[in-house]
Amino acid sequence: MKEFRGECAGAGRLDAMRSEVASLPGSPERPNEDWVAAVPSTSDGGGAVVLLDGVTPPVGDDGCVHTVPWFTARLGGALTELSGSRRDMPLPEILSLAIRRTADAHRDTCDLSHVRTPQATVVLARWDETRVEHLVLSDSALLLEAPDGTVRAVLDDRLDRVPDEVRRSLEATDRLRNRAGGFFTAAADPAVAARAVAGTTPRAEVRALAALTDGASRWVELFGEGDWTDCFGVLREEGPDGLLRRVRALETDDARVGGPRRWKLHDDATAVYAELWDR
């Protein structure tokens, strides 16, 4: 289990953040295709969270000589750098520029028009002393907790709206991938950034936030162990590693008793939890 714990304070500011991260690969035989960063911004007392869930391609050609971890590392690195260095740029524009930079890194060696070219879901959150910005693209989740404990889930549910019978067919799913009327991921087209679920919340209305890949959000969305408020409570009390351990235990028990079949028993699972402090 990869984990980071720490407190980060802006120099000369009253703002601070404490963040925890945990990530587990779906299989010891495969590299983890998730990517995550939680960073402070000493320039304005704020910070940022970047979370990617790389899309595992089916066996066969995807037009690219690179791996999904190669892609998520470059896209995630670009998003992290731009979130800090371009505070003037809205998050959809940051995602668009990061996609373009990543595409430029391999457009001479790869067929970026291939529908299965490396791609990822995206969660971005960025805050300063006045506001919290957010962006979600595809089926990872962002949770925002208010000072009174109310939890709001920011979700892009377009993939969930694709009928199960369509999702069981790779060809049918590909026809909806990054297409109007279907669902969107960050791949090689910067224009998909405009399709993301994005918005802004006053800083005073957010006490803490969390981001989850779908391997971690199974606790709510697949196993129904609680709602998003309950999930946030687990993150606060047990940390991201506690949530992931719970998910793995549920998956193992589900397989033992012959529960609902899924594409894979364990998925890459990543969660990040951040408290936004005013001291």
XYZ file of C-alpha atoms in Angstrom:
279
model
C 0.000 0.000 0.000
C 1.477 3.314 -1.078
C 0.652 6.066 1.376
C 1.620 9.673 2.010
C 0.778 11.598 5.151
C 1.822 15.150 5.907
C 0.908 18.697 6.755
C 1.683 21.462 4.295
C 1.422 25.147 5.165
C 1.777 28.169 2.910
C 4.750 30.322 3.868
C 3.599 33.436 5.687
C -0.047 32.442 5.297
C -2.796 31.339 7.653
C -3.918 28.568 5.299
C -2.665 24.985 5.496
C -3.545 21.520 4.260
C -3.156 18.003 5.523
C -3.348 15.234 2.960
C -3.279 11.457 2.906
C -2.997 9.217 -0.151
C -3.290 5.463 -0.598
C -3.098 3.404 -3.789
C -3.259 -0.329 -4.514
C -2.715 -2.096 -7.852
C -5.458 -4.402 -9.021
C -2.960 -7.205 -9.555
C 0.657 -7.751 -8.469
C 1.364 -8.866 -12.040
C 0.375 -5.508 -13.550
C 1.623 -1.982 -12.876
C -0.761 0.403 -11.173
C -2.341 2.608 -13.848
C -3.713 5.181 -11.377
C -1.804 8.422 -10.712
C -2.254 10.889 -7.859
C -0.694 14.051 -6.426
C -1.645 16.346 -3.538
C 0.450 19.499 -3.383
C 0.423 22.814 -1.470
C 0.811 26.192 -3.139
C 3.047 28.431 -1.058
C 2.315 31.398 -3.321
C -1.320 31.788 -2.231
C -1.780 29.475 0.737
C -3.800 27.033 -1.344
C -3.176 23.665 -2.897
C -4.257 21.171 -5.521
C -5.216 17.526 -5.937
C -4.756 15.614 -9.196
C -6.159 12.089 -9.623
C -6.081 9.956 -12.780
C -7.397 6.466 -13.456
C -5.745 5.032 -16.541
C -8.079 3.071 -18.809
C -6.840 -0.497 -19.267
C -7.146 -1.341 -22.968
C -8.364 -4.752 -24.122
C -5.869 -7.146 -25.640
C -4.938 -5.996 -29.124
C -3.682 -2.931 -30.937
C -4.259 0.510 -29.433
C -2.078 2.426 -31.873
C 0.480 3.392 -29.222
C 3.935 2.066 -28.352
C 3.642 3.399 -24.793
C 1.994 1.959 -21.704
C -0.927 3.396 -19.781
C 1.354 4.244 -16.798
C 3.591 6.180 -19.202
C 0.552 8.178 -20.280
C -0.862 8.842 -16.804
C 2.550 9.896 -15.467
C 2.960 12.488 -18.204
C -0.586 13.777 -18.113
C -0.575 13.844 -14.309
C 2.762 15.619 -14.199
C 1.561 18.259 -16.645
C -1.671 18.794 -14.702
C 0.200 19.164 -11.416
C 2.696 21.656 -12.834
C 0.047 23.732 -14.604
C -2.298 23.747 -11.598
C 0.433 25.510 -9.649
C 2.130 27.651 -12.268
C -1.015 28.851 -14.085
C -3.270 29.971 -11.266
C -4.839 32.394 -13.739
C -6.024 29.566 -15.991
C -9.356 27.784 -15.303
C -9.156 24.025 -14.759
C -10.772 23.077 -18.111
C -8.098 25.119 -19.896
C -5.395 23.477 -17.786
C -6.706 20.027 -18.722
C -6.829 21.000 -22.390
C -3.223 22.227 -22.358
C -2.012 19.171 -20.425
C -3.679 16.833 -22.928
C -2.043 18.731 -25.792
C 1.396 18.546 -24.155
C 1.029 14.826 -23.543
C -0.151 14.192 -27.091
C 2.803 16.154 -28.463
C 5.139 13.834 -26.553
C 4.123 10.837 -28.666
C 2.270 11.990 -31.759
C 5.354 11.270 -33.916
C 5.517 7.630 -32.814
C 1.882 6.683 -32.221
C -1.528 6.753 -33.900
C -3.353 9.180 -31.633
C -6.537 8.845 -33.686
C -6.980 5.248 -32.503
C -10.088 5.016 -30.298
C -8.123 3.058 -27.676
C -5.071 5.312 -27.562
C -3.956 5.641 -23.903
C -6.486 7.610 -21.870
C -7.601 8.294 -18.320
C -10.362 9.610 -16.110
C -9.542 12.899 -14.378
C -10.299 14.606 -11.069
C -8.821 18.047 -10.371
C -9.341 20.246 -7.335
C -7.542 23.518 -6.674
C -8.074 26.066 -3.937
C -6.823 29.361 -2.590
C -8.061 31.550 0.267
C -11.248 32.535 -1.595
C -12.474 29.570 -3.666
C -12.249 25.873 -4.469
C -12.272 24.899 -8.153
C -13.174 21.397 -9.315
C -13.198 19.311 -12.488
C -14.299 15.707 -13.044
C -14.091 13.789 -16.330
C -15.519 10.247 -16.466
C -16.167 7.875 -13.583
C -13.796 8.911 -10.802
C -15.393 10.878 -7.946
C -14.735 14.100 -6.037
C -16.277 14.660 -2.589
C -16.540 18.099 -0.969
C -17.299 18.375 2.760
C -18.850 21.558 4.139
C -18.081 22.906 7.634
C -21.407 21.459 8.888
C -20.434 17.965 7.683
C -22.604 17.932 4.560
C -20.890 15.993 1.762
C -21.477 16.792 -1.910
C -20.393 14.341 -4.593
C -19.214 15.793 -7.909
C -19.719 13.068 -10.509
C -19.630 12.645 -14.278
C -22.247 9.914 -14.759
C -22.230 9.642 -18.543
C -20.473 6.255 -18.541
C -23.011 4.962 -16.005
C -25.797 5.934 -18.395
C -24.437 3.611 -21.093
C -26.652 0.471 -21.020
C -25.067 -2.681 -19.596
C -25.641 -4.594 -22.823
C -23.642 -1.957 -24.707
C -20.795 -1.965 -22.171
C -20.467 -5.728 -22.515
C -19.426 -5.182 -26.149
C -15.996 -3.627 -26.723
C -16.944 -2.514 -30.214
C -20.202 -0.910 -29.104
C -18.465 0.849 -26.211
C -15.753 2.147 -28.529
C -18.414 3.738 -30.718
C -19.486 5.849 -27.726
C -16.002 6.639 -26.420
C -15.252 10.374 -26.713
C -18.312 10.863 -28.875
C -21.326 13.137 -28.424
C -24.066 11.155 -26.750
C -21.509 8.814 -25.176
C -18.840 9.396 -22.547
C -15.499 11.188 -22.418
C -11.982 10.538 -21.135
C -8.703 12.424 -21.413
C -6.893 10.892 -24.389
C -5.324 12.898 -27.234
C -8.006 15.482 -28.059
C -7.732 18.681 -25.973
C -11.340 19.547 -26.842
C -12.716 16.941 -24.412
C -11.758 19.264 -21.543
C -14.827 21.335 -22.394
C -16.956 18.235 -21.695
C -15.798 17.916 -18.088
C -17.998 18.610 -15.080
C -16.437 21.773 -13.649
C -17.323 24.488 -11.182
C -16.313 26.669 -8.243
C -17.302 26.710 -4.571
C -16.521 29.473 -2.048
C -13.543 28.464 0.078
C -15.507 29.034 3.298
C -17.962 26.301 2.225
C -15.333 23.525 1.956
C -13.677 22.064 5.044
C -12.173 18.974 3.397
C -12.256 17.086 0.116
C -11.509 13.639 -1.255
C -10.981 12.087 -4.674
C -11.513 8.416 -5.533
C -10.903 6.260 -8.580
C -13.699 3.806 -9.341
C -11.693 1.016 -7.729
C -12.010 2.873 -4.414
C -15.562 4.140 -4.897
C -16.761 0.517 -5.161
C -17.406 0.762 -1.402
C -20.396 2.976 -2.279
C -21.207 2.279 -5.910
C -20.779 -1.504 -6.137
C -21.107 -2.893 -2.627
C -23.510 -0.307 -1.196
C -21.821 -0.223 2.212
C -22.950 3.360 2.716
C -23.538 6.658 0.950
C -20.969 9.325 0.110
C -21.259 10.882 3.561
C -20.516 7.504 5.141
C -17.576 7.048 2.770
C -16.183 10.429 3.750
C -16.467 9.419 7.384
C -14.338 6.329 6.719
C -11.733 8.486 4.990
C -11.642 10.932 7.882
C -11.474 8.275 10.626
C -9.407 5.515 8.960
C -7.653 7.347 6.148
C -7.558 6.332 2.479
C -5.711 3.116 3.370
C -8.589 2.122 5.641
C -11.105 2.602 2.832
C -9.004 0.568 0.387
C -8.596 -2.258 2.878
C -12.350 -2.331 3.332
C -12.857 -2.513 -0.448
C -10.364 -5.354 -0.843
C -12.030 -7.320 1.965
C -15.444 -6.869 0.334
C -14.099 -7.992 -3.049
C -12.515 -11.095 -1.541
C -15.674 -12.017 0.377
C -17.791 -11.382 -2.708
C -15.670 -13.767 -4.783
C -15.746 -16.408 -2.042
C -19.552 -16.517 -1.880
C -20.053 -16.188 -5.632
C -21.318 -12.624 -5.773
C -22.048 -10.607 -8.933
C -19.480 -11.250 -11.652
C -17.400 -8.323 -12.809
C -14.748 -7.779 -15.441
C -12.020 -8.112 -12.815
C -12.051 -9.038 -9.136
C -9.710 -6.223 -8.059
C -9.239 -2.913 -9.837
C -6.482 -0.375 -9.264
C -7.799 1.647 -6.335
C -6.627 5.096 -5.241
C -7.998 7.596 -2.745
C -6.748 10.989 -1.582
C -8.115 12.924 1.394
C -7.245 16.553 2.111
C -8.250 18.852 4.956
C -8.191 22.579 4.194
C -7.224 24.384 7.366
C -7.508 27.990 8.481
C -5.131 28.524 11.382
